[in-house]
Short mmCIF file of C-alpha atoms in Angstrom, two decimals:
data_model
loop_
_atom_site.label_atom_id
_atom_site.label_comp_id
_atom_site.label_asym_id
_atom_site.label_seq_id
_atom_site.Cartn_x
_atom_site.Cartn_y
_atom_site.Cartn_z
CA MET A 5 32.40 25.30 46.12
CA ASN A 6 35.98 25.16 46.59
CA ILE A 7 37.19 26.37 50.57
CA GLY A 8 38.31 30.24 49.49
CA LEU A 9 34.10 30.54 49.20
CA MET A 10 33.10 28.86 52.18
CA LYS A 11 35.54 31.57 54.28
CA TYR A 12 32.43 34.29 52.94
CA GLY A 13 29.70 32.37 54.30
CA ARG A 14 30.27 34.14 57.90
CA TRP A 15 28.13 37.39 56.38
CA ILE A 16 25.04 35.59 55.12
CA MET A 17 25.05 34.76 59.28
CA THR A 18 25.03 38.22 60.64
CA ALA A 19 22.78 39.56 57.51
CA GLY A 20 19.88 39.85 59.38
CA ALA A 21 17.70 37.36 61.41
CA VAL A 22 19.15 33.73 61.23
CA GLY A 23 16.56 30.71 60.36
CA LEU A 24 18.52 27.76 60.17
CA GLY A 25 16.90 24.42 60.01
CA LEU A 26 17.31 22.41 56.48
CA ALA A 27 14.36 21.79 53.84
CA ASP A 28 12.83 18.43 53.41
CA SER A 29 12.94 17.83 49.81
CA ALA A 30 10.29 15.30 50.38
CA ALA A 31 8.01 18.00 51.40
CA ALA A 32 8.18 20.51 48.63
CA GLN A 33 5.77 20.82 45.63
CA THR A 34 8.21 20.88 42.48
CA SER A 35 7.57 21.80 38.84
CA LEU A 36 9.60 21.24 36.02
CA THR A 37 10.09 22.22 32.23
CA ILE A 38 12.18 20.29 30.52
CA TYR A 39 14.41 21.62 27.32
CA ASN A 40 15.15 19.50 24.58
CA ASP A 41 18.96 20.04 24.64
CA GLY A 42 19.14 18.30 28.61
CA ARG A 43 18.17 21.57 30.35
CA VAL A 44 15.55 21.53 33.50
CA LEU A 45 14.21 24.85 34.84
CA HIS A 46 12.64 23.79 38.51
CA ARG A 47 10.35 25.29 40.30
CA ARG A 48 9.98 24.44 43.94
CA THR A 49 8.03 25.49 46.58
CA LEU A 50 9.33 24.65 50.59
CA PRO A 51 8.01 24.67 52.98
CA ILE A 52 10.27 27.26 55.25
CA GLN A 53 9.07 29.69 58.17
CA ILE A 54 10.38 32.80 56.68
CA PRO A 55 10.12 36.07 58.56
CA ALA A 56 10.08 39.52 57.46
CA GLY A 57 13.22 41.22 56.55
CA VAL A 58 16.63 39.22 55.81
CA SER A 59 16.77 35.64 57.07
CA SER A 60 19.37 33.08 55.82
CA HIS A 61 18.32 29.48 55.25
CA ASP A 62 19.69 26.30 54.89
CA VAL A 63 17.51 23.92 51.75
CA ALA A 64 18.61 20.87 49.81
CA LEU A 65 18.33 21.34 46.66
CA GLY A 66 20.50 18.73 44.70
CA ALA A 67 22.82 19.31 41.96
CA LEU A 68 22.25 22.89 40.03
CA ASP A 69 23.44 26.32 38.37
CA ALA A 70 23.73 28.14 40.87
CA SER A 71 24.09 30.84 38.90
CA SER A 72 20.22 30.78 37.97
CA LEU A 73 18.97 30.72 41.34
CA PHE A 74 15.96 33.31 41.74
CA ALA A 75 12.91 33.18 44.26
CA LEU A 76 9.88 33.33 42.30
CA ASP A 77 7.66 35.77 44.50
CA ALA A 78 8.56 38.98 43.19
CA ASP A 79 8.27 40.27 46.91
CA VAL A 80 11.46 37.96 47.71
CA ALA A 81 14.77 38.51 46.91
CA ILE A 82 17.56 36.51 47.31
CA SER A 83 20.57 38.73 48.49
CA GLY A 84 23.35 35.86 49.12
CA PHE A 85 23.96 32.25 48.47
CA ILE A 86 26.71 29.55 49.16
CA PHE A 87 26.59 26.43 47.00
CA ASP A 88 28.33 23.15 47.91
CA PRO A 89 28.94 21.30 45.17
CA ALA A 90 30.96 19.29 47.06
CA ILE A 91 30.38 14.69 46.11
CA ASP A 92 32.83 14.45 44.09
CA GLN A 93 36.63 13.45 44.66
CA ASP A 94 38.28 17.02 43.77
CA ASN A 95 35.79 18.96 46.28
CA ALA A 96 36.39 16.84 48.93
CA LEU A 97 40.54 16.56 48.43
CA ARG A 98 39.49 20.65 48.44
CA ARG A 99 38.26 19.93 51.88
CA ALA A 100 40.80 18.23 53.48
CA VAL A 101 43.04 21.03 52.57
CA GLY A 102 45.36 21.26 56.21
CA ARG A 103 44.52 17.43 57.15
CA ASP A 104 46.31 14.52 57.37
CA LEU A 105 44.62 11.58 55.09
CA ARG A 106 44.55 8.56 54.59
CA PHE A 107 45.80 6.40 50.82
CA ALA A 108 45.72 3.25 49.65
CA THR A 109 48.52 1.63 47.93
CA ARG A 110 50.54 -1.10 46.54
CA GLY A 111 53.93 -1.60 48.33
CA VAL A 112 56.61 -3.84 47.67
CA GLY A 113 55.15 -7.44 46.06
CA GLY A 114 51.76 -6.02 45.39
CA ALA A 115 50.40 -5.83 49.28
CA ARG A 116 48.17 -2.76 49.71
CA GLU A 117 48.87 -0.66 52.15
CA VAL A 118 47.49 2.72 54.01
CA VAL A 119 49.89 5.90 53.92
CA THR A 120 49.53 8.96 55.34
CA ALA A 121 50.07 12.31 54.33
CA ARG A 122 48.86 15.97 54.55
CA VAL A 123 47.12 17.88 51.94
CA LEU A 124 48.97 21.09 51.43
CA GLY A 125 47.10 22.45 48.60
CA VAL A 126 45.18 22.04 44.76
CA ASP A 127 45.70 23.84 41.83
CA PRO A 128 48.68 21.88 41.46
CA GLU A 129 48.33 19.10 44.48
CA ARG A 130 50.91 18.95 47.28
CA PHE A 131 51.43 16.60 49.63
CA ARG A 132 53.42 16.37 52.94
CA LEU A 133 54.46 12.99 53.62
CA ASP A 134 56.00 11.30 57.22
CA ASP A 135 59.34 12.18 56.52
CA GLY A 136 58.87 15.61 55.55
CA THR A 137 59.16 15.77 52.02
CA VAL A 138 56.45 17.13 49.55
CA VAL A 139 55.24 15.62 46.09
CA PHE A 140 53.68 16.71 43.75
CA GLU A 141 51.62 13.39 42.91
CA ARG A 142 48.58 11.64 44.99
CA PRO A 143 50.32 8.98 46.93
CA GLY A 144 47.72 6.50 46.54
CA THR A 145 43.85 6.81 46.17
CA PRO A 146 42.53 9.05 48.62
CA LEU A 147 40.19 7.15 51.84
CA PHE A 148 38.01 10.13 52.56
CA PRO A 149 36.22 10.61 56.08
CA ALA A 150 32.88 10.79 55.83
CA ASP A 151 33.19 14.17 57.26
CA LEU A 152 34.43 15.38 53.96
CA VAL A 153 32.00 13.45 51.54
CA PRO A 154 28.25 15.15 52.24
CA ALA A 155 25.63 13.03 50.31
CA ASP A 156 24.05 16.06 48.36
CA PRO A 157 24.81 18.93 48.08
CA SER A 158 23.86 22.21 49.95
CA THR A 159 22.57 25.49 49.73
CA ARG A 160 22.66 28.50 52.35
CA LEU A 161 20.66 31.00 51.02
CA THR A 162 20.37 35.10 52.57
CA VAL A 163 16.52 36.10 51.51
CA ARG A 164 14.73 39.27 51.62
CA SER A 165 10.91 39.55 52.32
CA ASP A 166 8.38 42.27 52.75
CA ARG A 167 6.59 40.08 55.05
CA ALA A 168 6.14 36.95 57.40
CA ARG A 169 5.52 33.42 54.83
CA ASN A 170 4.71 30.10 56.04
CA ASN A 171 7.10 28.70 52.29
CA LEU A 172 9.92 29.85 50.28
CA GLY A 173 9.81 29.30 46.48
CA LEU A 174 12.73 29.05 44.70
CA GLY A 175 13.63 28.72 40.68
CA PHE A 176 16.72 27.10 39.63
CA PHE A 177 18.36 25.74 35.89
CA SER A 178 19.81 21.85 36.49
CA ASP A 179 20.77 19.49 33.84
CA GLY A 180 19.99 15.54 34.37
CA ALA A 181 17.00 15.05 32.25
CA ALA A 182 15.76 15.00 28.37
CA TRP A 183 12.73 15.13 26.38
CA ARG A 184 11.96 13.42 22.85
CA ALA A 185 9.38 13.18 20.58
CA SER A 186 8.30 10.06 19.43
CA TYR A 187 6.02 9.41 16.22
CA SER A 188 4.25 6.25 15.18
CA ILE A 189 2.32 6.30 11.84
CA VAL A 190 0.70 3.66 10.38
CA LEU A 191 -0.04 3.77 6.60
CA ALA A 192 -3.50 2.36 5.28
CA ARG A 193 -4.61 2.51 1.69
CA SER A 194 -4.53 6.33 1.19
CA GLN A 195 -4.76 7.73 4.80
CA ALA A 196 -2.49 6.95 7.77
CA GLN A 197 -3.22 6.95 11.37
CA VAL A 198 -0.62 9.89 13.50
CA SER A 199 -0.13 9.84 17.05
CA GLY A 200 3.15 11.39 19.23
CA GLN A 201 4.15 11.18 22.20
CA ALA A 202 6.77 12.74 24.43
CA LEU A 203 9.59 10.58 25.77
CA ILE A 204 11.52 11.85 29.18
CA THR A 205 14.35 10.48 29.72
CA SER A 206 15.76 10.91 33.73
CA GLY A 207 19.51 10.72 33.73
CA ARG A 208 20.27 11.95 37.29
CA LEU A 209 17.25 14.04 37.90
CA ARG A 210 15.34 12.80 41.01
CA ALA A 211 11.65 14.14 41.75
CA ASP A 212 8.54 13.22 43.64
CA SER A 213 5.14 13.91 42.29
CA ALA A 214 6.55 16.77 40.08
CA GLU A 215 4.60 18.88 37.84
CA ILE A 216 5.95 18.30 34.30
CA GLN A 217 6.36 20.20 31.31
CA VAL A 218 8.18 20.01 28.10
CA LEU A 219 9.70 22.47 25.73
CA ALA A 220 9.45 22.57 22.09
CA GLY A 221 11.97 25.01 20.71
CA ASN A 222 15.86 26.38 20.20
CA VAL A 223 16.20 28.79 23.46
CA GLY A 224 19.22 30.16 22.95
CA ARG A 225 21.80 29.06 26.25
CA ALA A 226 25.14 30.54 27.19
CA THR A 227 27.46 27.47 26.54
CA PRO A 228 26.07 26.00 23.67
CA GLU A 229 27.49 22.47 24.70
CA VAL A 230 24.70 19.85 25.95
CA ARG A 231 25.75 18.53 29.66
CA TYR A 232 22.76 16.66 30.29
CA ALA A 233 25.04 12.96 31.35
CA ARG A 234 23.35 9.77 31.37
CA GLU A 235 25.64 8.21 32.84
CA GLY A 236 24.27 4.72 34.69
CA LEU A 237 21.42 5.11 32.35
CA GLN A 238 20.36 1.27 30.50
CA ALA A 239 17.87 -0.08 30.03
CA ALA A 240 15.10 0.64 32.83
CA PRO A 241 11.19 0.71 32.26
CA MET A 242 8.95 2.87 30.56
CA ALA A 243 6.14 4.37 32.24
CA ALA A 244 3.47 4.90 29.66
CA ARG A 245 0.07 7.21 30.28
CA MET A 246 -2.33 8.13 27.87
CA ASP A 247 -3.78 11.14 29.26
CA MET A 248 -2.68 14.14 26.39
CA ALA A 249 -0.59 16.90 27.05
CA LYS A 250 -1.70 20.42 26.99
CA GLU A 251 -0.14 22.64 24.33
CA GLU A 252 0.03 26.61 24.55
CA SER A 253 2.80 29.23 23.16
CA VAL A 254 5.29 30.85 25.18
CA GLY A 255 7.87 33.32 23.20
CA GLU A 256 8.83 31.77 19.91
CA ALA A 257 8.86 28.06 21.77
CA HIS A 258 5.65 25.81 22.17
CA LEU A 259 5.06 24.21 25.80
CA TYR A 260 3.11 20.88 26.26
CA THR A 261 2.28 20.54 30.06
CA LEU A 262 1.59 17.04 31.03
CA PRO A 263 -1.07 15.93 32.86
CA GLY A 264 -1.20 14.81 36.53
CA ARG A 265 2.53 14.33 38.36
CA PHE A 266 5.24 12.33 37.98
CA THR A 267 7.69 10.32 39.86
CA LEU A 268 11.30 10.79 37.85
CA LEU A 269 14.02 8.17 38.62
CA PRO A 270 17.30 8.24 37.55
CA GLY A 271 17.24 5.53 34.22
CA VAL A 272 13.53 5.75 33.91
CA GLU A 273 11.74 6.95 30.90
CA THR A 274 8.38 7.78 31.26
CA ALA A 275 6.27 8.68 27.99
CA VAL A 276 3.07 10.61 27.56
CA ALA A 277 0.41 11.22 25.10
CA LEU A 278 1.40 14.43 23.02
CA PHE A 279 -2.07 14.73 20.85
CA GLU A 280 -5.46 12.85 20.20
CA PRO A 281 -4.29 10.02 17.59
CA ALA A 282 -5.10 11.78 13.80
CA SER A 283 -6.32 10.03 10.88
CA THR A 284 -4.78 11.79 7.67
CA GLY A 285 -3.95 11.40 3.98
CA TYR A 286 -0.48 11.09 2.61
CA GLU A 287 1.49 10.59 -0.18
CA ARG A 288 4.25 8.89 -1.15
CA THR A 289 6.87 10.07 -3.73
CA TYR A 290 10.12 8.67 -5.24
CA THR A 291 13.42 10.82 -6.04
CA VAL A 292 16.60 10.37 -7.35
CA ARG A 293 19.57 12.66 -7.37
CA GLY A 294 21.43 14.17 -9.98
CA GLN A 295 24.92 13.75 -10.60
CA LEU A 296 25.64 17.56 -10.49
CA PRO A 297 28.21 19.09 -7.28
CA TRP A 298 26.58 21.57 -5.98
CA ALA A 299 29.35 24.14 -6.40
CA GLY A 300 33.10 23.69 -8.38
CA GLY A 301 33.71 22.37 -11.23
CA LEU A 302 32.07 19.54 -13.25
CA PRO A 303 34.00 16.79 -13.64
CA GLN A 304 33.62 13.91 -16.08
CA TYR A 305 32.45 10.57 -15.54
CA GLY A 306 33.24 7.50 -17.32
CA GLU A 307 31.34 4.27 -16.25
CA GLU A 308 27.51 3.72 -16.02
CA GLU A 309 26.59 3.93 -12.01
CA THR A 310 23.80 2.58 -10.36
CA VAL A 311 21.85 5.12 -8.08
CA PRO A 312 19.38 4.74 -5.45
CA VAL A 313 15.53 5.74 -5.39
CA ALA A 314 14.79 7.61 -2.41
CA VAL A 315 11.63 7.27 -0.62
CA THR A 316 10.13 9.82 0.70
CA TYR A 317 6.56 9.82 2.52
CA ILE A 318 4.27 13.19 2.67
CA VAL A 319 1.92 13.20 5.72
CA LYS A 320 -0.42 15.82 4.98
CA ARG A 321 -1.51 18.79 7.76
CA ALA A 322 -4.40 20.51 6.68
CA ALA A 323 -5.50 23.83 8.09
CA LYS A 324 -8.16 24.13 10.16
CA THR A 325 -7.85 20.33 11.10
CA SER A 326 -6.93 19.09 15.04
CA PHE A 327 -3.79 17.55 13.38
CA GLY A 328 -3.13 20.21 11.12
CA ASP A 329 -3.06 23.39 13.57
CA ARG A 330 -1.00 22.15 15.83
CA PRO A 331 2.96 22.14 15.94
CA VAL A 332 4.78 18.91 15.99
CA PRO A 333 7.48 18.97 17.70
CA ALA A 334 11.10 17.64 16.27
CA GLY A 335 11.19 14.08 17.26
CA VAL A 336 12.01 10.47 15.73
CA ALA A 337 8.37 9.74 13.35
CA ARG A 338 8.35 5.65 12.33
CA LEU A 339 6.24 4.32 9.40
CA TYR A 340 4.41 0.89 9.62
CA GLU A 341 2.46 -0.58 6.84
CA ARG A 342 0.18 -4.25 8.11
CA ASP A 343 1.50 -7.44 5.94
CA GLN A 344 -1.02 -9.57 4.56
CA GLN A 345 -1.67 -11.16 7.80
CA GLY A 346 -2.49 -7.66 9.69
CA ARG A 347 0.52 -7.46 11.46
CA LEU A 348 2.60 -3.81 11.78
CA GLN A 349 5.95 -3.98 10.02
CA LEU A 350 8.13 -1.11 10.33
CA VAL A 351 8.42 0.56 7.02
CA GLY A 352 10.56 3.46 7.01
CA GLU A 353 12.41 5.58 10.12
CA SER A 354 13.12 9.70 9.67
CA SER A 355 14.27 12.07 11.85
CA LEU A 356 11.51 14.80 12.07
CA GLY A 357 12.74 19.21 12.60
CA HIS A 358 10.30 21.34 14.94
CA THR A 359 6.89 21.90 11.97
CA ALA A 360 4.96 24.60 12.38
CA ALA A 361 1.02 24.08 12.27
CA GLY A 362 -0.24 23.89 9.00
CA GLN A 363 3.28 22.39 7.46
CA ASP A 364 2.93 18.79 6.17
CA LEU A 365 5.57 16.44 7.61
CA ARG A 366 8.38 14.81 4.82
CA LEU A 367 9.96 11.56 5.97
CA SER A 368 12.81 9.96 4.52
CA ALA A 369 12.14 6.77 5.09
CA GLY A 370 14.73 4.64 2.83
CA THR A 371 15.49 3.47 -0.56
CA ALA A 372 12.91 1.49 -2.78
CA PHE A 373 13.80 -2.25 -3.00
CA ASP A 374 12.17 -2.29 -6.83
CA LEU A 375 12.74 0.62 -8.40
CA THR A 376 16.24 0.59 -9.96
CA ALA A 377 18.30 3.72 -11.08
CA ARG A 378 21.34 3.66 -13.93
CA ARG A 379 22.45 7.39 -14.63
CA THR A 380 25.23 7.76 -17.59
CA GLN A 381 27.52 11.03 -18.61
CA THR A 382 27.02 10.48 -22.05
CA ALA A 383 29.33 13.75 -23.47
CA TYR A 384 31.18 15.65 -21.60
CA GLN A 385 33.09 19.55 -23.39
CA THR A 386 34.98 22.41 -21.71
CA GLN A 387 36.24 25.57 -22.75
CA ARG A 388 38.07 28.90 -21.10
CA GLU A 389 36.66 32.20 -21.45
CA GLY A 390 38.22 34.82 -19.87
CA GLN A 391 38.48 33.54 -16.36
CA GLN A 392 35.12 31.25 -16.55
CA THR A 393 35.09 27.98 -17.63
CA ILE A 394 32.10 26.90 -19.44
CA ALA A 395 31.28 23.11 -19.29
CA THR A 396 28.47 21.17 -21.73
CA ALA A 397 27.49 17.62 -20.41
CA SER A 398 24.41 15.14 -21.49
CA TYR A 399 23.05 12.52 -19.20
CA THR A 400 21.12 9.72 -19.60
CA VAL A 401 18.70 8.37 -16.47
CA THR A 402 17.24 5.02 -16.78
CA VAL A 403 14.81 3.86 -14.09
CA ALA A 404 13.13 0.62 -13.85
CA ASN A 405 9.90 -0.47 -12.42
CA ALA A 406 9.63 -4.44 -11.24
CA LYS A 407 5.96 -3.35 -9.45
CA ASP A 408 3.05 -4.57 -10.67
CA SER A 409 1.32 -0.66 -10.37
CA ALA A 410 2.71 2.34 -12.12
CA ALA A 411 4.73 4.59 -10.60
CA THR A 412 5.95 8.32 -10.98
CA VAL A 413 9.32 8.98 -10.37
CA ASP A 414 11.29 12.44 -10.36
CA VAL A 415 15.19 13.07 -11.36
CA LEU A 416 16.04 16.13 -9.95
CA GLU A 417 19.40 18.35 -11.13
CA GLU A 418 20.68 20.55 -8.07
CA ARG A 419 23.55 23.29 -8.48
CA ARG A 420 24.03 27.07 -7.40
CA GLY A 421 25.57 29.43 -9.20
CA GLU A 422 24.44 29.70 -12.61
CA TRP A 423 23.64 26.65 -14.80
CA SER A 424 21.01 25.83 -16.96
CA VAL A 425 19.57 22.72 -19.22
CA LEU A 426 20.30 23.00 -22.86
CA GLN A 427 17.30 20.81 -23.64
CA SER A 428 15.78 17.01 -22.64
CA SER A 429 13.60 14.72 -23.39
CA VAL A 430 11.53 15.42 -20.49
CA PRO A 431 9.91 18.68 -19.81
CA ALA A 432 12.78 20.24 -17.77
CA GLU A 433 10.48 21.80 -14.18
CA ARG A 434 12.67 24.57 -12.62
CA VAL A 435 11.08 24.02 -9.19
CA SER A 436 13.42 26.82 -7.18
CA SER A 437 16.81 28.94 -8.48
CA THR A 438 18.80 25.69 -7.49
CA ILE A 439 16.46 22.71 -8.46
CA THR A 440 15.26 21.02 -11.76
CA ARG A 441 12.85 18.42 -12.01
CA PHE A 442 12.65 15.52 -14.84
CA ARG A 443 8.93 13.93 -13.90
CA LEU A 444 8.98 10.02 -15.40
CA ARG A 445 6.17 7.67 -15.74
CA LEU A 446 6.89 4.64 -15.59
CA PRO A 447 4.63 1.30 -16.47
CA PRO A 448 3.64 -0.90 -14.56
CA LYS A 449 6.73 -3.82 -14.60
CA GLY A 450 8.71 -1.30 -17.29
CA GLU A 451 10.96 1.79 -17.54
CA ALA A 452 11.27 5.32 -18.24
CA THR A 453 14.49 7.22 -19.49
CA VAL A 454 15.16 10.92 -19.30
CA THR A 455 18.10 12.44 -21.78
CA TYR A 456 19.29 16.33 -21.18
CA ARG A 457 22.13 18.23 -21.42
CA VAL A 458 23.55 21.28 -19.59
CA ARG A 459 25.55 23.88 -19.05
CA VAL A 460 27.59 24.40 -16.07
CA VAL A 461 29.81 27.88 -15.44
CA TRP A 462 32.40 28.65 -12.58
#
């Protein structure tokens, strides 16, 4: 908080009965809700004697968004506060305005020297040297005395209560932690074993024996950038807990209450299971994307090209099952399969968006090794009709299968606007207003080909 705001503290002291005394943060009862975007909602009950009427109190809340501070009890109102975050160099320099400050610098030959200058102001910074001259650049690295650099931010509140109380409940937001969901999916012949965890990462946040909830959903914020910073966060131990989180709907989001209490330390990650491991069916699909551009003109292509065959796993989530009836928060899903010795091997990793109850999980897992595709544009023609250009083009797509088992591969063409398939060697299935699918059945150690002709208008 700047010096100007500190001058206004006097009205708080005279607002009514004064009950000062720094609240012991270790004795406070803390409950936290951590959001995907790095926000943390704190709910803290501080052991402070609150008289009836108006009183002022110094409390140790740590770093916070002061504009978000509110009372948890409906019969208690915060009528004013001063938040002083002066734990960085700029704020310490503001505290030093009007004082002489020492600065470390380098003299002739690089020898370390200490000079003294008076801090005249900030924004812009101005310093008066011993000879009376004024400079607008710092004469060196400032050496702050301890009284200008408090160990932690401080908050002074003025509260109004309808009666005397033994504690004060406060809510506020800060940054300094985030969470994400992580899923492990072990694939067997026809079933998949799915487990999920909430992984909490604490950057700057410290909390002792706190109740923790994590919220999944897109909750708007006034400033869209994520201010959560992970400075100093290195490889750290991860504490895993096997108790399950309890899920409930709140507004248009889903809230997960983690069992027990947690101590969060900067740089430490904590994982808690989101649900009991579930066994469910899955399907593996193979896709070759077409050559039509999404919009604009249709270009002419010459050479044959090799195109990837994408692999997607669809994890089934049937309704009226424990796994299907629960929402799945956004996160990262890792797919594993056992080798001949029974060891788990990673076969795919995919980002996953928030998935509502009853919706299957669609996980992109990379490209197939033993399925390869070649595509050629075999004919191309354009003509003008008024302001429009009409193009017709023919394509051949051949997919080869090196596996000992049969496979099904979908060739997809996708484009917006006016376009159509004029003819094809394999039935053209209109999947949506923009997508047409050609389904190829590949025999073991064999291949299949589709030829088709399209008309495109732009």
